[in-house]
Coordinates of C-alpha atoms and ligand atoms in Angstrom, one line a residue:
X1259 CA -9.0 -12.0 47.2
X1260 CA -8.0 -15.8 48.5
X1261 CA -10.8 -17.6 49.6
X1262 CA -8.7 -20.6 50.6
X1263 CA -6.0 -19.0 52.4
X1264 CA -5.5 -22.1 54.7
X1265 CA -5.3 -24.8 51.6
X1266 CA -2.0 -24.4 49.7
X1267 CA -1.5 -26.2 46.1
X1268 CA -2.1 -29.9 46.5
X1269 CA 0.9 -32.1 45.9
X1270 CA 1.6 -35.8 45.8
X1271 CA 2.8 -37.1 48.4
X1272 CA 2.3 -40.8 47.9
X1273 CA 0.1 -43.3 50.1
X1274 CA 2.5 -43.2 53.3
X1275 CA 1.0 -39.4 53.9
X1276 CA -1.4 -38.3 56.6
X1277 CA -2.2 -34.7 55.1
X1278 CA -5.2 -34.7 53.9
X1279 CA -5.0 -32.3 51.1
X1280 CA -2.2 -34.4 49.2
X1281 CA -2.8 -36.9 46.5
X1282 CA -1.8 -40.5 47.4
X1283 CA -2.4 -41.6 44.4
X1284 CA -2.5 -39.2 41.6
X1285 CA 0.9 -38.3 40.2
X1286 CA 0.2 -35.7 37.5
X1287 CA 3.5 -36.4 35.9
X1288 CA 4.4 -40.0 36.9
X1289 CA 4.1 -42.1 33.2
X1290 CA 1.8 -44.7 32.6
X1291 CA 1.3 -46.8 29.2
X1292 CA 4.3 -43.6 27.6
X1293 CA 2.0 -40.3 29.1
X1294 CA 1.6 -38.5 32.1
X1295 CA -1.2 -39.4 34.2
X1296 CA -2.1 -35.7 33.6
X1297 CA -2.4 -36.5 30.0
X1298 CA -4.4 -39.4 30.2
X1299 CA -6.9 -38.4 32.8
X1300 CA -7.5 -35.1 31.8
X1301 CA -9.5 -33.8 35.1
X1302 CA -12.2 -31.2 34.9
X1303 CA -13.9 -29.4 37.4
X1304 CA -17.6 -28.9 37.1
X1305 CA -18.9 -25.3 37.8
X1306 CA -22.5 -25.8 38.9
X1307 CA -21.5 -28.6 41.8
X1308 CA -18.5 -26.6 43.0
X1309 CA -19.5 -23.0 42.7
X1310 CA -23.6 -22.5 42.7
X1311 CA -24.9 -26.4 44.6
X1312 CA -25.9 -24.8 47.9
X1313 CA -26.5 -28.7 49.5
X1314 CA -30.2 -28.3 49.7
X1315 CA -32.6 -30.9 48.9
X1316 CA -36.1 -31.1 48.4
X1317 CA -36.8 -31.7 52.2
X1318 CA -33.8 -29.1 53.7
X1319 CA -32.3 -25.5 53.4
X1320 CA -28.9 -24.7 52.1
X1321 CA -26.2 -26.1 54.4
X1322 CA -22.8 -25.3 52.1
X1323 CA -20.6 -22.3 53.8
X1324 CA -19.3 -20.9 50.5
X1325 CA -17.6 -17.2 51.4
X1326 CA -18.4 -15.9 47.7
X1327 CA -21.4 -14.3 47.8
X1328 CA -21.3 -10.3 47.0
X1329 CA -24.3 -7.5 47.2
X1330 CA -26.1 -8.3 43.5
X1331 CA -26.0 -11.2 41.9
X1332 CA -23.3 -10.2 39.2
X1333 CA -21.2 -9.4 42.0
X1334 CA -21.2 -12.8 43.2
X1335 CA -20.9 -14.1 40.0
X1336 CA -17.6 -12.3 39.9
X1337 CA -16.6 -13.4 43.1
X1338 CA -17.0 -17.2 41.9
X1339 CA -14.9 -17.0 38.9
X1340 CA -11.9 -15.7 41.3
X1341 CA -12.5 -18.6 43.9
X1342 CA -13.3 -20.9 41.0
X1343 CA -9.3 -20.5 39.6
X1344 CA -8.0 -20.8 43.0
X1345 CA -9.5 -24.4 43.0
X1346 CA -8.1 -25.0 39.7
X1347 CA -5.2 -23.8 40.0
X1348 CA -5.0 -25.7 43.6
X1349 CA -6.1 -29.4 42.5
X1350 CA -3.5 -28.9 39.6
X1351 CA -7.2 -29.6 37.3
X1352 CA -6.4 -28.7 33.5
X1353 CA -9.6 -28.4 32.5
X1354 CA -13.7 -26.7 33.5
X1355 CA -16.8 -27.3 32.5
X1356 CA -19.8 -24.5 32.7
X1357 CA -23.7 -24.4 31.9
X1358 CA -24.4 -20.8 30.7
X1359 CA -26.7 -20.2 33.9
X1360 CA -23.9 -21.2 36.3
X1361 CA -21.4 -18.6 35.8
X1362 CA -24.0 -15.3 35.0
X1363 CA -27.0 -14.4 36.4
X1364 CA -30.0 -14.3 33.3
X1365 CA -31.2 -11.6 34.8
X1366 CA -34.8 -10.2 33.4
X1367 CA -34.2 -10.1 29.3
X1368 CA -32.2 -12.4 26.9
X1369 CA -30.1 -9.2 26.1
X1370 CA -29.2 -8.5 29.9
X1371 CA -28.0 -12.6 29.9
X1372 CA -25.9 -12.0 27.1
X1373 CA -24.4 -8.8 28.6
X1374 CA -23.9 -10.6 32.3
X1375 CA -22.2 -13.9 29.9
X1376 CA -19.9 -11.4 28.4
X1377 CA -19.0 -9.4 31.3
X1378 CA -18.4 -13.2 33.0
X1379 CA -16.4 -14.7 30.5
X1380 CA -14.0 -11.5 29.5
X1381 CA -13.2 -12.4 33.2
X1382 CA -12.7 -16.3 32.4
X1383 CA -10.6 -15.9 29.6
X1384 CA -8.5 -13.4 31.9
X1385 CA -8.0 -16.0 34.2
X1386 CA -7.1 -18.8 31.5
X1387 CA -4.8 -16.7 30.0
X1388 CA -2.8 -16.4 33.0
X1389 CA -3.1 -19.8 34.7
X1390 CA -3.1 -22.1 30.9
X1391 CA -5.9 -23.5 32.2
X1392 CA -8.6 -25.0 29.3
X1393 CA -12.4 -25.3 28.7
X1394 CA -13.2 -28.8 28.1
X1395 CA -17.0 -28.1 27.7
X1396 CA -19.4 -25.7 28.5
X1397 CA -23.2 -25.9 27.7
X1398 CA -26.8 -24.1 27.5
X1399 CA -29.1 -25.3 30.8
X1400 CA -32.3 -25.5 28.4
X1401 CA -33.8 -27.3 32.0
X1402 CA -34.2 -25.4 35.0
X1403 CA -36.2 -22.1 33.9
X1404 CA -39.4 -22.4 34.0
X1405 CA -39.9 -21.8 30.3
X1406 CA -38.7 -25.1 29.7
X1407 CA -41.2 -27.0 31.9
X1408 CA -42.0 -28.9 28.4
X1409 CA -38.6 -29.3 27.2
X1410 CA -36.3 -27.4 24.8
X1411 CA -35.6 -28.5 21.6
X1412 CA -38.4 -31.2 22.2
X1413 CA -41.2 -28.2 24.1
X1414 CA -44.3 -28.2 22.1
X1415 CA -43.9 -25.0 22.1
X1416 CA -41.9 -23.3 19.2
X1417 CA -41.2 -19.8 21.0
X1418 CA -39.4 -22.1 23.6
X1419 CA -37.7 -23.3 20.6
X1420 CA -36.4 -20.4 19.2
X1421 CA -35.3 -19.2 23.0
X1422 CA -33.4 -22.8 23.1
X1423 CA -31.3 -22.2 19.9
X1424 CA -30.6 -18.7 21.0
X1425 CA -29.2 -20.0 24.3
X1426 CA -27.4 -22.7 22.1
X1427 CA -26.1 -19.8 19.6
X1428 CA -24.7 -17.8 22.7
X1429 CA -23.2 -21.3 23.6
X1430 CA -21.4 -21.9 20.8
X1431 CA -20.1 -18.2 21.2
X1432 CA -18.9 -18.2 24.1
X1433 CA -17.0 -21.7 23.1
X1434 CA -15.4 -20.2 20.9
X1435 CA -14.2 -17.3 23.1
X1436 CA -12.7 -19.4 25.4
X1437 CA -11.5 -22.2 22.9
X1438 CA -13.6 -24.8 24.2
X1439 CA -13.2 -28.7 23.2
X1440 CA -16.5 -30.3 23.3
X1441 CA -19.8 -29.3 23.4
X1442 CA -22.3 -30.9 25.8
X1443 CA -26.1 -31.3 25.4
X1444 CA -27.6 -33.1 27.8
X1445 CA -31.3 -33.7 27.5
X1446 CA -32.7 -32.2 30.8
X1447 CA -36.5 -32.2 30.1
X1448 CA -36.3 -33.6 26.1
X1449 CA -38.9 -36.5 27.3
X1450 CA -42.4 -36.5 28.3
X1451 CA -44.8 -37.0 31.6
X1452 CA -47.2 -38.8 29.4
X1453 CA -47.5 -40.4 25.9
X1454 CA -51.6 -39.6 25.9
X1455 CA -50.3 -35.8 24.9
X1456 CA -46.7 -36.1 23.7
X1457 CA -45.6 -36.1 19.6
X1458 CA -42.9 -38.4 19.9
X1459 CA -41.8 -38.5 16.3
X1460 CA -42.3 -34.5 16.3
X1461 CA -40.1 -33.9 19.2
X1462 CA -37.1 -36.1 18.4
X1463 CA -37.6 -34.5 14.8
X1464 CA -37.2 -31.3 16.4
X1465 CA -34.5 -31.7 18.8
X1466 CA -32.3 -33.1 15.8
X1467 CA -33.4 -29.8 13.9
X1468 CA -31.8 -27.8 17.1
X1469 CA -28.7 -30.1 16.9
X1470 CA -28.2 -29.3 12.8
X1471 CA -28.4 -25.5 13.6
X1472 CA -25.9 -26.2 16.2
X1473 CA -23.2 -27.5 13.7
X1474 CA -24.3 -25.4 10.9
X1475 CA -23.4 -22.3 13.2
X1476 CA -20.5 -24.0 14.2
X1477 CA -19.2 -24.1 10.9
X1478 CA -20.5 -20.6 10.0
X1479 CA -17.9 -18.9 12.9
X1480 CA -15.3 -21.3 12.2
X1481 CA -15.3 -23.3 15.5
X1482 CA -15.7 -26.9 15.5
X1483 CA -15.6 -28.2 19.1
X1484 CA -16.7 -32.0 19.0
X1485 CA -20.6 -32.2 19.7
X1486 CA -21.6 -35.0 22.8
X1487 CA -24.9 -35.8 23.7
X1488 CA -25.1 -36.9 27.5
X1489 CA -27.6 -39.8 27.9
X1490 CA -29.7 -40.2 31.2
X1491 CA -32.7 -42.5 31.2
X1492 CA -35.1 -40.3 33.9
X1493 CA -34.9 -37.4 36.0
X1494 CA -36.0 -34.7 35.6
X1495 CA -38.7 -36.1 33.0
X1496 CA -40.2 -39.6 33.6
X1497 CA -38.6 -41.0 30.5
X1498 CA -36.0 -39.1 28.8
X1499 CA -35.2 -39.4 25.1
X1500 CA -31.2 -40.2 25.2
X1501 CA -31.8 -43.0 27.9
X1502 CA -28.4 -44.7 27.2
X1503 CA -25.5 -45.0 25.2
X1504 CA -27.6 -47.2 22.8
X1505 CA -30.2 -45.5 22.4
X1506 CA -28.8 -42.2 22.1
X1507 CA -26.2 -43.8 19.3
X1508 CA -29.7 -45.0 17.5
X1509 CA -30.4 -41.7 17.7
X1510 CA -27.3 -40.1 16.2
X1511 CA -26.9 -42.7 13.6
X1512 CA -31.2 -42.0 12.6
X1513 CA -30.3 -38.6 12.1
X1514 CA -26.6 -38.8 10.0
X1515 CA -25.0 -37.0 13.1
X1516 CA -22.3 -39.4 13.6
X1517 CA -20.1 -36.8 12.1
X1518 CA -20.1 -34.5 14.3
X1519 CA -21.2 -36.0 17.3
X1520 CA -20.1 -38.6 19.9
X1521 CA -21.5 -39.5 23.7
X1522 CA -20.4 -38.0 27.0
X1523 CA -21.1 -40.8 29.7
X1524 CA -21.7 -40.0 33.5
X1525 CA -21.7 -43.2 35.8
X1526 CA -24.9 -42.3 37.6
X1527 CA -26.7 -42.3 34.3
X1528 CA -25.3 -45.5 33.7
X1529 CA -26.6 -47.0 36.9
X1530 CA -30.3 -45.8 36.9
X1531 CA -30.5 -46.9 33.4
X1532 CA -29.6 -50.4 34.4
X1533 CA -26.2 -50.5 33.0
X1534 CA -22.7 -50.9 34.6
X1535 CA -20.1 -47.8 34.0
X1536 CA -18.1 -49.4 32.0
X1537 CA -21.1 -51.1 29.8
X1538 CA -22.0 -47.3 28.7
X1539 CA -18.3 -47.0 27.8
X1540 CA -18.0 -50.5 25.7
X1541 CA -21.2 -49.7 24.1
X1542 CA -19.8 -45.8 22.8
X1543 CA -16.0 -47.4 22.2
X1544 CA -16.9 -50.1 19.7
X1545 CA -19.0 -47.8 18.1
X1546 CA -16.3 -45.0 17.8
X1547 CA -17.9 -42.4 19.9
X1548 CA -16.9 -42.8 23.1
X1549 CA -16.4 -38.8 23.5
X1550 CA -15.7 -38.1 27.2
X1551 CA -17.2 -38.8 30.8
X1552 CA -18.7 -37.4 33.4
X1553 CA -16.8 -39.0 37.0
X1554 CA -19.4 -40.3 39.6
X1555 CA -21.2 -42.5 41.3
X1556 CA -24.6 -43.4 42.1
X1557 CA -25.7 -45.4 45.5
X1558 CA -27.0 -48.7 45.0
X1559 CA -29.6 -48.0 47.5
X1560 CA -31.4 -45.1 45.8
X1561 CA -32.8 -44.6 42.8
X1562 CA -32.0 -41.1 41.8
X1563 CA -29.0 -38.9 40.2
X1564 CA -26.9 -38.5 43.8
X1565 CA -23.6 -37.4 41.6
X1566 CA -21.5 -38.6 44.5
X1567 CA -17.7 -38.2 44.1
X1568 CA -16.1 -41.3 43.1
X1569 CA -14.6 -43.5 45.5
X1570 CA -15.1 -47.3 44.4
X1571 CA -11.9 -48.3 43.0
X1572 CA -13.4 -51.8 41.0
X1573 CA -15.2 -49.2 38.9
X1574 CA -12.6 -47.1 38.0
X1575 CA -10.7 -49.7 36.9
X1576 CA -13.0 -50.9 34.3
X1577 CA -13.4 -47.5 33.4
X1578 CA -10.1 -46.9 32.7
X1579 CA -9.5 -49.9 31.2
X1580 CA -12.5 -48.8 28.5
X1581 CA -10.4 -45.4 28.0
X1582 CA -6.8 -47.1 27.8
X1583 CA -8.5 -49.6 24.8
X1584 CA -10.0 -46.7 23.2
X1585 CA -6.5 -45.5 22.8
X1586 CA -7.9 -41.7 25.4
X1587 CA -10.3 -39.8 25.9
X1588 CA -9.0 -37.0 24.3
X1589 CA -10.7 -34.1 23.0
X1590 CA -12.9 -35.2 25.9
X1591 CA -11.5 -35.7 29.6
X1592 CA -13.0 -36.8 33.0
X1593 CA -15.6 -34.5 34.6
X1594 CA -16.3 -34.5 38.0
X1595 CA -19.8 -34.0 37.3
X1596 CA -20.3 -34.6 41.5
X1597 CA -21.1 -33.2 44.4
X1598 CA -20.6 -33.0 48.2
X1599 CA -22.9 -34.9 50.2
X1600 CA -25.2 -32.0 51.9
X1601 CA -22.8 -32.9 55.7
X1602 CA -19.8 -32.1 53.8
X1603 CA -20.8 -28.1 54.0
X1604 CA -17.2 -27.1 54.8
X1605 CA -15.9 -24.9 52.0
X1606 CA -12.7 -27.0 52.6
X1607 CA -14.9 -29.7 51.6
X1608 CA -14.7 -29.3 48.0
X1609 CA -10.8 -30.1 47.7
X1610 CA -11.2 -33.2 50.2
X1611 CA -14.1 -34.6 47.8
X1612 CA -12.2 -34.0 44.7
X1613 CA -8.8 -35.0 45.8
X1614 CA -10.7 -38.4 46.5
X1615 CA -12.2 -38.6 43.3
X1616 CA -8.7 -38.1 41.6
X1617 CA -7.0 -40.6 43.7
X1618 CA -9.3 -42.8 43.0
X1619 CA -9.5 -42.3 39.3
X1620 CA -5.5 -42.6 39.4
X1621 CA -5.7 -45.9 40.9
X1622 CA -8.0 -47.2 38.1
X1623 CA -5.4 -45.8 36.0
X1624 CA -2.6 -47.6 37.1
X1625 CA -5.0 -51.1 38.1
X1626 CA -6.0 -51.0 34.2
X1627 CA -2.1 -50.4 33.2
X1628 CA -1.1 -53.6 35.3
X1629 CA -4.3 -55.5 33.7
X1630 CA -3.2 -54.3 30.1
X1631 CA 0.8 -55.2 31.0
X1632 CA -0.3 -58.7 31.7
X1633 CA -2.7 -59.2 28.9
X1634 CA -5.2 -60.6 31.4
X1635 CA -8.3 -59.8 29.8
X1636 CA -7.8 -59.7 26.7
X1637 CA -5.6 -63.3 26.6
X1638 CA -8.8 -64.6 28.8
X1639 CA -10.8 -63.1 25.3
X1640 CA -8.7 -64.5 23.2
X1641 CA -8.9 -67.9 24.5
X1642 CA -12.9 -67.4 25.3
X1643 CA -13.4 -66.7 21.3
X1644 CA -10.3 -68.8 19.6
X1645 CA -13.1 -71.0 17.9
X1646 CA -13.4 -67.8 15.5
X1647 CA -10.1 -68.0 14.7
X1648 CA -9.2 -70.9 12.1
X1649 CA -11.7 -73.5 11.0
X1650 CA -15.5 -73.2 10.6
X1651 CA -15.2 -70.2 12.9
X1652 CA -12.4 -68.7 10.5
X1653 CA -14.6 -69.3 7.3
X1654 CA -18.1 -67.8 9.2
X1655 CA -16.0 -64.6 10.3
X1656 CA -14.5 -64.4 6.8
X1657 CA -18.4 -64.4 5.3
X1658 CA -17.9 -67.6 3.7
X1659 CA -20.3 -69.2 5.0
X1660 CA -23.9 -69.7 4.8
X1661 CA -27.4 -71.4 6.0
X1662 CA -26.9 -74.7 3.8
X1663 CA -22.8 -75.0 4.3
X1664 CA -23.5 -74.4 8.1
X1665 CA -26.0 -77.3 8.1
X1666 CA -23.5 -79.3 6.1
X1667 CA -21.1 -78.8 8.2
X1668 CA -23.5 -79.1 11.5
X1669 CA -24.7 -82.5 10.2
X1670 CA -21.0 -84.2 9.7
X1671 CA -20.2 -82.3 13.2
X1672 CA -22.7 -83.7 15.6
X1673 CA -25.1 -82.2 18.1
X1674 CA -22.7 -83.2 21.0
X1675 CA -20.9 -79.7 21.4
X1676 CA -18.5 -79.1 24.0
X1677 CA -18.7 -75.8 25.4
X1678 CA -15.8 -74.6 28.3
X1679 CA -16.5 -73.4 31.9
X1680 CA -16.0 -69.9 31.8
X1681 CA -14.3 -69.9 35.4
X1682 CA -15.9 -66.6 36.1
X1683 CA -15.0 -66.9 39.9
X1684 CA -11.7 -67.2 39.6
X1685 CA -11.5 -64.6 36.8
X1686 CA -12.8 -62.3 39.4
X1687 CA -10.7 -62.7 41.9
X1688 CA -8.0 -62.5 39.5
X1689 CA -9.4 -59.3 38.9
X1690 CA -9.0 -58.3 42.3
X1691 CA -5.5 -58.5 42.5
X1692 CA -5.7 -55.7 40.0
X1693 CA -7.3 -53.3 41.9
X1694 CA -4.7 -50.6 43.4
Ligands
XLS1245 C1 -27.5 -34.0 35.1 C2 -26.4 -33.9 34.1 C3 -25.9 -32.5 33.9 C4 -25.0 -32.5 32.7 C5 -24.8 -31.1 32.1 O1 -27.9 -35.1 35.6 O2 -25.4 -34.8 34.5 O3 -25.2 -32.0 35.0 O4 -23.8 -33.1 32.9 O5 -26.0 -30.5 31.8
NI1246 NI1 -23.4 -34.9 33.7
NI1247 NI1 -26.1 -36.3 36.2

């Protein structure tokens, strides 16, 4: 069956175009920086906002017109996986992302989940086979069952435990099935309410223990996708362990998981945890583990996860600049982890929002070529740091320096230091030019 008979395969047609369902700016094989726009952006599709987000909210009713849904459950979740490839296929999108509960129902008993996973992904791989198109990650929703109302790896409960690492065995499965990338964990309730009742140093213990089975299984079936952990500061729980990139990387680092594991980073995240995009990205890139991202935004004016599509070209930009000096993103890709506001209900919807969201990502692409061509930034760096590059700054950099020399040194120099204006106006306008 066609469930978007009306919508044919999007094309670019360049910013002069009035049909909506073209790209203006994304080119999948126009080359920027020596590879294909396609190759550097590497777009996925997330299932849960595309095929299962119904657009209610905790105050209305489902508004989304989605013409999938069958007699049982399974039947729908057949149904999705046909329109699901139409999208793909469609949007020209190389890559998907899944939780385990979005594409099969979990029916009454673990067995019954893992017969409805299997039935769903023989029908996946199907599909991949004959359309090329790739997992980039899929993961286990340890969150929204009501057995995990104190967490997963990090419940106080152990038979919650052992039900986590089953889901995460099945997980790692099905990766392997369908040849997936990256595997995601994102920390949906690993946090507490309240410190009065919570084990800290227990729970994190644990949820590192879950994260050793996982690559130790890994290993054991001969499938070595690269491991992310997705920060997010709040939401669901009050406080969440992975709040940021830092943090989470003090986590990975505590534990000896560098190895195996690097950071996927979603914008909203980044914003309720007080950070910029692109600060989440700086902080994971110098560190080496800047594994992939998940493409939204947040509004300035709320306070909470809204996973809107992207659309603000400034940030993009910076984003992209972090993934062109990180030399890609590759095993990991851009995610639309985002949804359609609960007014967009249209089923046609879903194409507009993530045609936007590649456009605009495409511009950041080519804004953060044009910033790199010119050496902007980094010949503003240069300049902003050059005292580190010969003299006293040479010789500190070079560890030949210490307390006593430095006073030496400071005593013969003076205490009247001249510091330079950093012209930050001006570098931002500057900046501005930049944007596409
Ligand atoms: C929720 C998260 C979630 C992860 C995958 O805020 O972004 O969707 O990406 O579990
Ligand atoms: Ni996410
Ligand atoms: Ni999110």
């Amino acid at each position: 069956m066609v469930y978007f008979p009306e919508v044919e395969k999007i094309q670019y047609e360049g910013v002069g175009t009035k049909n909506p369902f073209a790209f203006r700016h994304y080119n999948p094989e126009e080359v920027v920086e020596g590879k294909t726009m396609k190759e550097h952006l590497r777009f996925a599709i997330a299932y849960w906002h595309t095929m299962t987000q119904d657009g209610s909210d905790p105050f209305g009713n489902p508004t989304n017109e989605r013409p999938w849904f069958g007699a049982t459950p399974l039947e729908t979740a057949k149904n999705r996986v046909e329109a699901f490839f139409e999208i793909l296929v469609k949007l020209d999108a190389p890559y998907f992302c899944f939780h385990d509960i979005d594409i099969a129902p979990e029916g009454d008993t673990l067995e019954e989940f893992y017969e409805n996973l299997d039935i769903i992904t023989d029908l996946i791989k199907a599909k991949m086979d004959e359309t090329g198109i790739k997992l980039l990650w899929n993961t286990a929703n340890m969150f929204s069952n009501p057995r995990f109302v104190n967490g997963a790896g990090s419940s106080n409960n152990a038979d919650v435990f052992a039900y986590a690492a089953a889901q995460v065995k099945k997980g790692l499965d099905i990766s392997k099935k369908l040849g997936g990338e990256n595997y995601v964990f994102w920390g949906g309730r690993e946090g507490y309410e309240s410190l009065l009742n919570t084990d800290m140093k227990l729970e994190q213990d644990n949820i590192a223990r879950l994260f050793k089975m996982a690559i130790a299984y890994g290993e054991k079936i001969g499938h070595k996708p690269q491991f992310l952990i997705e920060p997010k500061p709040k939401e669901p729980t009050k406080h969440q362990y992975d709040f940021d990139a830092a943090t989470t990387l003090a986590f990975i680092l505590k534990y000896g998981l560098e190895g195996d594991f690097k950071l996927n980073l979603e914008g909203n995240h980044a914003t309720l945890a007080g950070h910029t995009f692109e600060h989440e990205l700086t902080v994971a890139r110098i560190n080496d583990a800047l594994g992939s991202i998940d493409a939204n935004q947040g509004d300035v004016l709320l306070g909470w996860d809204t996973d809107e599509f992207p659309t603000n070209v400034f940030d993009t930009t910076l984003v992209m600049l972090e993934i062109l000096e990180n030399g890609g993103i590759a095993p990991g890709g851009v995610n639309f982890d985002s949804k359609v506001r609960r007014s967009s209900f249209a089923k046609e919807d879903l194409f507009l929002a993530h045609i936007a969201g590649m456009d605009t990502f495409a511009r950041g692409l080519k804004g953060a070529a044009a910033i790199r061509k010119d050496n902007f930034l980094s010949d503003l760096k240069a300049k902003r740091y050059a005292s580190f590059e010969s003299g006293i700054g040479a010789s500190i950099v070079a560890g030949n320096e210490d307390l006593e020399s430095l006073t030496e040194y400071s005593l013969k120099n003076g205490a009247n230091i001249k510091n330079e204006s950093s012209h930050i106006e001006l570098v931002k306008s500057q900046l501005n030019d930049y944007l596409v």
